[in-house]
Each structure stands twice: as structure tokens, then as C-alpha cells.
Coordinates of C-alpha atoms and ligand atoms in Angstrom, one line a residue:
X1 CA 0.0 -0.2 0.0
X2 CA 1.1 3.5 -0.9
X3 CA 2.0 5.8 1.8
X4 CA -0.3 9.0 1.8
X5 CA 0.4 10.5 5.3
X6 CA 3.9 11.3 6.7
X7 CA 4.7 12.8 10.0
X8 CA 8.5 13.9 10.4
X9 CA 9.9 14.6 13.7
X10 CA 7.0 16.1 15.2
X11 CA 7.3 17.7 18.6
X12 CA 4.5 19.6 20.6
X13 CA 4.4 21.0 23.8
X14 CA 1.7 23.0 25.9
X15 CA 2.3 26.0 28.1
X16 CA 1.1 25.1 31.8
X17 CA 1.4 26.9 35.1
X18 CA 4.5 25.2 36.1
X19 CA 6.2 26.1 32.5
X20 CA 6.3 23.9 29.4
X21 CA 4.9 20.3 28.9
X22 CA 6.3 18.2 26.3
X23 CA 3.5 16.1 25.2
X24 CA 5.0 14.7 22.0
X25 CA 8.5 14.1 21.3
X26 CA 10.0 13.4 18.1
X27 CA 7.4 11.4 16.2
X28 CA 8.0 9.9 12.8
X29 CA 5.3 7.8 11.2
X30 CA 3.5 7.3 8.0
X31 CA 0.1 6.2 7.3
X32 CA -0.7 3.8 4.1
X33 CA -3.5 4.4 1.8
X34 CA -6.5 2.5 2.6
X35 CA -5.2 0.9 5.8
X36 CA -6.8 1.1 9.3
X37 CA -4.1 2.3 11.4
X38 CA -4.7 1.9 15.0
X39 CA -3.0 4.3 17.7
X40 CA -2.9 2.6 21.2
X41 CA -1.4 3.9 24.1
X42 CA -2.2 5.0 27.7
X43 CA -4.4 7.7 29.0
X44 CA -2.7 10.9 28.6
X45 CA 0.2 9.9 26.2
X46 CA -0.7 12.2 23.5
X47 CA -2.9 10.2 21.5
X48 CA -5.7 13.1 21.0
X49 CA -2.9 15.7 20.6
X50 CA -1.4 13.8 17.8
X51 CA -4.9 13.3 16.0
X52 CA -5.4 17.0 16.4
X53 CA -2.1 17.8 14.6
X54 CA -3.3 15.5 11.7
X55 CA -6.7 17.1 11.7
X56 CA -4.9 20.5 11.5
X57 CA -6.7 21.9 14.5
X58 CA -3.4 22.9 16.0
X59 CA 0.2 23.2 14.9
X60 CA 3.4 21.5 16.0
X61 CA 6.4 23.1 17.6
X62 CA 9.0 21.3 15.6
X63 CA 8.4 19.0 12.6
X64 CA 5.6 18.7 9.9
X65 CA 2.9 16.4 8.6
X66 CA 2.5 16.0 4.8
X67 CA -0.7 14.5 3.3
X68 CA 0.4 13.9 -0.3
X69 CA 2.7 16.3 -1.1
X70 CA 1.1 19.2 0.9
X71 CA 2.0 20.1 4.4
X72 CA -0.8 20.2 6.8
X73 CA -1.4 23.7 8.3
X74 CA -5.0 23.8 9.0
X75 CA -8.2 21.8 8.8
X76 CA -9.4 20.6 5.4
X77 CA -12.3 18.5 3.9
X78 CA -9.6 15.3 3.1
X79 CA -9.6 14.8 6.9
X80 CA -12.8 14.5 8.9
X81 CA -12.8 13.5 12.8
X82 CA -15.3 11.5 14.6
X83 CA -14.9 12.3 18.5
X84 CA -15.6 10.1 21.5
X85 CA -18.3 12.6 22.6
X86 CA -22.0 11.3 22.3
X87 CA -23.0 15.0 21.8
X88 CA -21.3 15.8 18.5
X89 CA -24.5 16.1 16.4
X90 CA -26.5 19.1 16.1
X91 CA -29.4 18.6 18.4
X92 CA -31.8 20.9 16.5
X93 CA -31.2 18.9 13.4
X94 CA -32.6 15.7 12.5
X95 CA -30.4 12.8 11.7
X96 CA -30.7 13.5 7.8
X97 CA -30.0 17.4 8.2
X98 CA -27.2 16.5 10.4
X99 CA -25.5 14.9 7.5
X100 CA -26.9 17.2 4.8
X101 CA -25.9 20.3 6.7
X102 CA -21.9 19.9 6.2
X103 CA -22.5 19.0 2.6
X104 CA -24.4 22.3 2.0
X105 CA -22.0 24.4 4.0
X106 CA -19.0 23.1 1.9
X107 CA -20.7 23.0 -1.3
X108 CA -20.5 19.3 -2.1
X109 CA -23.1 18.1 -4.5
X110 CA -24.5 20.2 -7.1
X111 CA -28.1 20.3 -6.0
X112 CA -30.3 19.8 -2.9
X113 CA -31.2 16.5 -4.3
X114 CA -27.7 15.5 -4.8
X115 CA -27.0 16.2 -1.1
X116 CA -30.1 14.3 0.2
X117 CA -29.0 11.2 -2.1
X118 CA -25.3 11.4 -0.7
X119 CA -26.7 11.7 2.8
X120 CA -29.1 8.7 2.3
X121 CA -26.3 6.6 0.9
X122 CA -24.1 7.0 3.8
X123 CA -26.8 6.5 6.5
X124 CA -28.0 3.2 4.7
X125 CA -24.4 2.3 5.1
X126 CA -24.6 2.7 8.8
X127 CA -28.3 1.0 8.7
X128 CA -30.0 4.4 10.1
X129 CA -32.5 4.5 6.9
X130 CA -35.4 4.3 9.1
X131 CA -34.4 7.0 11.5
X132 CA -34.1 10.1 9.2
X133 CA -36.3 12.3 11.0
X134 CA -35.3 11.6 14.2
X135 CA -33.4 14.3 16.6
X136 CA -30.3 13.3 18.5
X137 CA -32.3 13.0 22.0
X138 CA -34.3 10.2 20.8
X139 CA -31.3 8.2 19.6
X140 CA -29.3 5.8 21.5
X141 CA -25.2 6.6 22.1
X142 CA -24.4 3.9 19.5
X143 CA -26.9 5.5 16.8
X144 CA -25.4 9.0 17.6
X145 CA -21.9 7.5 16.8
X146 CA -23.3 6.0 13.6
X147 CA -24.7 9.2 12.4
X148 CA -21.4 11.3 13.2
X149 CA -19.5 8.3 11.0
X150 CA -22.1 8.7 8.2
X151 CA -21.8 12.5 8.5
X152 CA -17.8 12.4 8.3
X153 CA -17.9 9.7 5.5
X154 CA -20.5 11.7 3.4
X155 CA -17.7 14.7 2.8
X156 CA -15.8 11.7 1.2
X157 CA -12.4 12.4 3.1
X158 CA -9.2 11.0 2.3
X159 CA -8.6 10.0 6.0
X160 CA -11.2 9.4 8.5
X161 CA -9.7 10.4 11.9
X162 CA -11.4 8.6 15.0
X163 CA -10.8 9.4 18.6
X164 CA -12.0 6.7 20.8
X165 CA -15.3 7.0 19.1
X166 CA -16.6 4.0 20.8
X167 CA -15.2 4.7 24.2
X168 CA -18.7 5.7 25.7
X169 CA -20.6 2.9 24.5
X170 CA -21.5 -0.3 26.2
X171 CA -19.6 -3.6 25.3
X172 CA -22.3 -5.0 22.9
X173 CA -22.8 -1.8 21.0
X174 CA -19.2 -1.1 20.8
X175 CA -18.7 -4.6 19.4
X176 CA -21.6 -4.1 16.7
X177 CA -19.9 -0.6 15.7
X178 CA -16.5 -2.2 15.3
X179 CA -18.1 -4.6 13.0
X180 CA -20.0 -2.0 11.2
X181 CA -16.8 0.1 11.0
X182 CA -14.9 -2.7 9.2
X183 CA -17.8 -3.3 6.6
X184 CA -17.8 0.3 5.8
X185 CA -14.1 0.3 5.3
X186 CA -14.3 -2.3 3.0
X187 CA -17.0 -0.6 1.0
X188 CA -15.5 2.7 0.8
X189 CA -11.9 2.0 1.0
X190 CA -11.1 5.1 3.3
X191 CA -8.1 5.2 5.1
X192 CA -8.7 5.2 8.9
X193 CA -6.5 6.5 11.8
X194 CA -8.2 5.2 14.9
X195 CA -7.1 6.1 18.2
X196 CA -7.9 3.8 21.2
X197 CA -6.7 2.9 24.7
X198 CA -8.3 -0.6 24.2
X199 CA -5.8 -2.9 23.2
X200 CA -8.4 -5.5 22.1
X201 CA -10.2 -3.1 19.8
X202 CA -6.8 -2.2 18.2
X203 CA -6.3 -5.8 17.4
X204 CA -9.6 -6.2 15.9
X205 CA -9.7 -3.3 13.8
X206 CA -6.1 -2.6 12.6
X207 CA -3.9 -3.4 9.6
X208 CA -1.1 -1.8 11.7
X209 CA -0.9 -0.8 15.2
X210 CA 1.2 2.1 16.7
X211 CA 1.9 1.6 20.3
X212 CA 2.6 5.0 22.3
X213 CA 4.6 5.5 25.2
X214 CA 4.0 8.6 27.6
X215 CA 5.8 11.2 29.3
X216 CA 6.6 12.6 26.7
X217 CA 4.4 11.0 24.2
X218 CA 6.5 8.7 21.7
X219 CA 6.1 5.9 19.4
X220 CA 7.4 2.7 20.9
X221 CA 6.6 0.1 18.4
X222 CA 4.7 -0.1 14.8
X223 CA 3.1 -3.8 14.5
X224 CA 1.9 -5.5 11.3
X225 CA -1.6 -6.9 12.2
X226 CA -2.0 -9.6 9.6
X227 CA -4.6 -11.8 11.6
X228 CA -7.1 -13.0 9.0
X229 CA -10.6 -11.4 9.4
X230 CA -13.0 -12.0 10.8
X231 CA -11.0 -12.0 14.1
X232 CA -11.8 -13.8 17.1
X233 CA -10.5 -12.7 20.6
X234 CA -10.5 -16.2 21.8
X235 CA -7.9 -17.4 19.0
X236 CA -4.4 -18.2 20.2
X237 CA -2.8 -15.7 17.5
X238 CA -5.2 -12.9 18.8
X239 CA -3.8 -13.6 22.3
X240 CA -0.1 -13.7 21.5
X241 CA -0.6 -10.1 19.8
X242 CA -2.4 -9.0 22.9
X243 CA 0.3 -10.0 24.9
X244 CA 2.8 -8.2 22.8
X245 CA 1.2 -4.9 22.8
X246 CA 0.0 -5.4 26.4
X247 CA 3.7 -5.7 27.5
X248 CA 4.7 -2.6 25.6
X249 CA 1.8 -0.4 27.1
X250 CA 2.7 1.5 30.3
X251 CA -0.1 2.1 32.3
Ligands
ADP1 P1 -4.6 10.9 25.4 O1 -5.3 11.3 24.3 O2 -3.6 10.0 24.9 O3 -5.2 10.7 26.6 P2 -4.0 13.9 25.2 O4 -3.4 14.2 23.8 O5 -5.4 14.3 25.4 O6 -3.8 12.4 25.7 O7 -3.0 14.5 26.4 C1 -1.7 14.3 26.5 C2 -1.3 15.4 27.8 O8 -1.1 16.8 27.0 C3 -1.9 15.3 28.7 O9 -1.0 15.6 29.9 C4 -2.7 16.5 28.6 O10 -3.1 17.1 30.0 C5 -1.9 17.6 28.1 N1 -2.8 18.5 27.2 C6 -3.5 18.2 26.4 N2 -4.0 19.2 25.6 C7 -3.5 20.4 26.4 C8 -3.7 21.8 26.4 N3 -4.6 22.2 25.4 N4 -3.2 22.4 27.4 C9 -2.2 21.9 28.3 N5 -2.1 20.7 28.3 C10 -2.5 20.0 27.4
MG2 MG1 -7.4 11.3 24.1

């Protein structure tokens, strides 16, 4: 697979009361076109900070991130983020309007009709075709995250950024959404960078796993995950990979 994103010697610190807090230290990594890359690491190791840098929400102290030939300096439609927060939908808009609105604002699609078609296509992909007119307060957590995923994919980004998107869901809903994400990934061939602190989730989803360490955040190891799909947590090979990642994780 061709590499589409490159992070070169990226460091990032924040000003805090006691001085400077170095959060990311000399990060070097690449992302391959069409892969699911999982970034796993303990809480506070800088996973969200790294994803914000890729999204272009914030810039680095040193180093750079390149998407294709271009350095990332601001947010763009080629990278869209899905967050953990179950309240990332517009509460005053219906499910369908939530997906159509960013298309309209960003002038994607040539007509209202075309935008509706795009929105409906992605809402079908997340199996919400029967809930177009629902407002978010009527949706379960899993349904809200499915709308957020449909809304992000409708933009047709090169990279889908996901920051612990299933972290607030119960285990059954989380399993359903993990399987749904793999189906969607197969259909759309979108590149996914998926942040999680859950080793099992990283092994279930990924083509590659980046294990981060903390204080300051750094990359400890990049692991190829070639386990055949569908993956099963009770398989011996799954456990072996789990142990490898677990032993690298500082808690
Ligand atoms: P993770 O997502 O891996 O849990 P974060 O990227 O959220 O970690 O945070 C990494 C470290 O950076 C933490 O110590 C956090 O407190 C700190 N941090 C994150 N954002 C800011 C900020 N805007 N200002 C100061 N410190 C921050
Ligand atoms: Mg985080």
C-alpha cells in the first residue's frame, strides 16, 4: 500500500502554569493508503494531541505532517474527525439534516437532491435509513455515533480520523460498531486512523498498530497486524498479539 501521510520529527508542547509540558517528542510515522491504522497507548500519552495535529486543529513546535505532497497547516475536508463525545450532533437538526448540513456548507453536491442522495447513501451504510427524521435526543449512544460516522464519510475524506469513537458505548454496542466500521471500510476503502486505549479494539480493527508510550508521548513500536478477518478474541494468535501490545503498554 502506498503511503499517503507522513509525520516527520513532530514535537508538541503546551504552556502550563509550571512551565512547558512536552507532550509529543520526535514523532515519526507514516500512514498507508486504505489501511486502518490504530494508535494505542495509555491515557495522557498524547493520542488526541497527535490526532489534532493530523486534523490541523493545532500546529506542531517542530517537524511537519504531509498529506500527499502538501504540508498540513489547517483543517481540511480531506481529513474528518469523529470524536468520543456522544453529543457531537446538531441537536436542533434531524439525523438526515445532520448529514446534509456539512455538505451544504462545504458546497459538496450540485443540488439539494444530490446532497440528499449522498446523505441517504451513507445513512444506509450505517443502517439508519428508518431514522431520518429523528432528533439526537431520541437516539441511543450507538446510533448517535453511527450518524457521526455517516456525516464524516459523506464529505468523502481521504482520511477518517477517529478519537476513541466507541469509548463511551457499552460492550455489545461497541462490538456492533466495530464490525460495522470494518464493513464500511471494505466498501469505501477509506483510510482510517483510529485512536484507542483498548488493545482488543486495536487488534480487532487494524492493519497496523502504533503503540505509544508516555511522558513525553513517543512511538514505542509499529506492529503489522496480519491476523485473518473476521478476528476472534479467543484465537491463540489474537492472544499472542494482545500480549505483545500489553507488554509494551505503560499503565
Ligand atoms: P490522550 O488522548 O492520549 O489521553 P492527550 O493528547 O489528551 O492524551 O493529552 C496528552 C497530555 O497533554 C496530557 O498530559 C494533557 O493533560 C496534556 N494536554 C492536552 N491538551 C492540552 C492543552 N491544550 N493544554 C495543556 N495541556 C494539554
Ligand atoms: Mg484522548
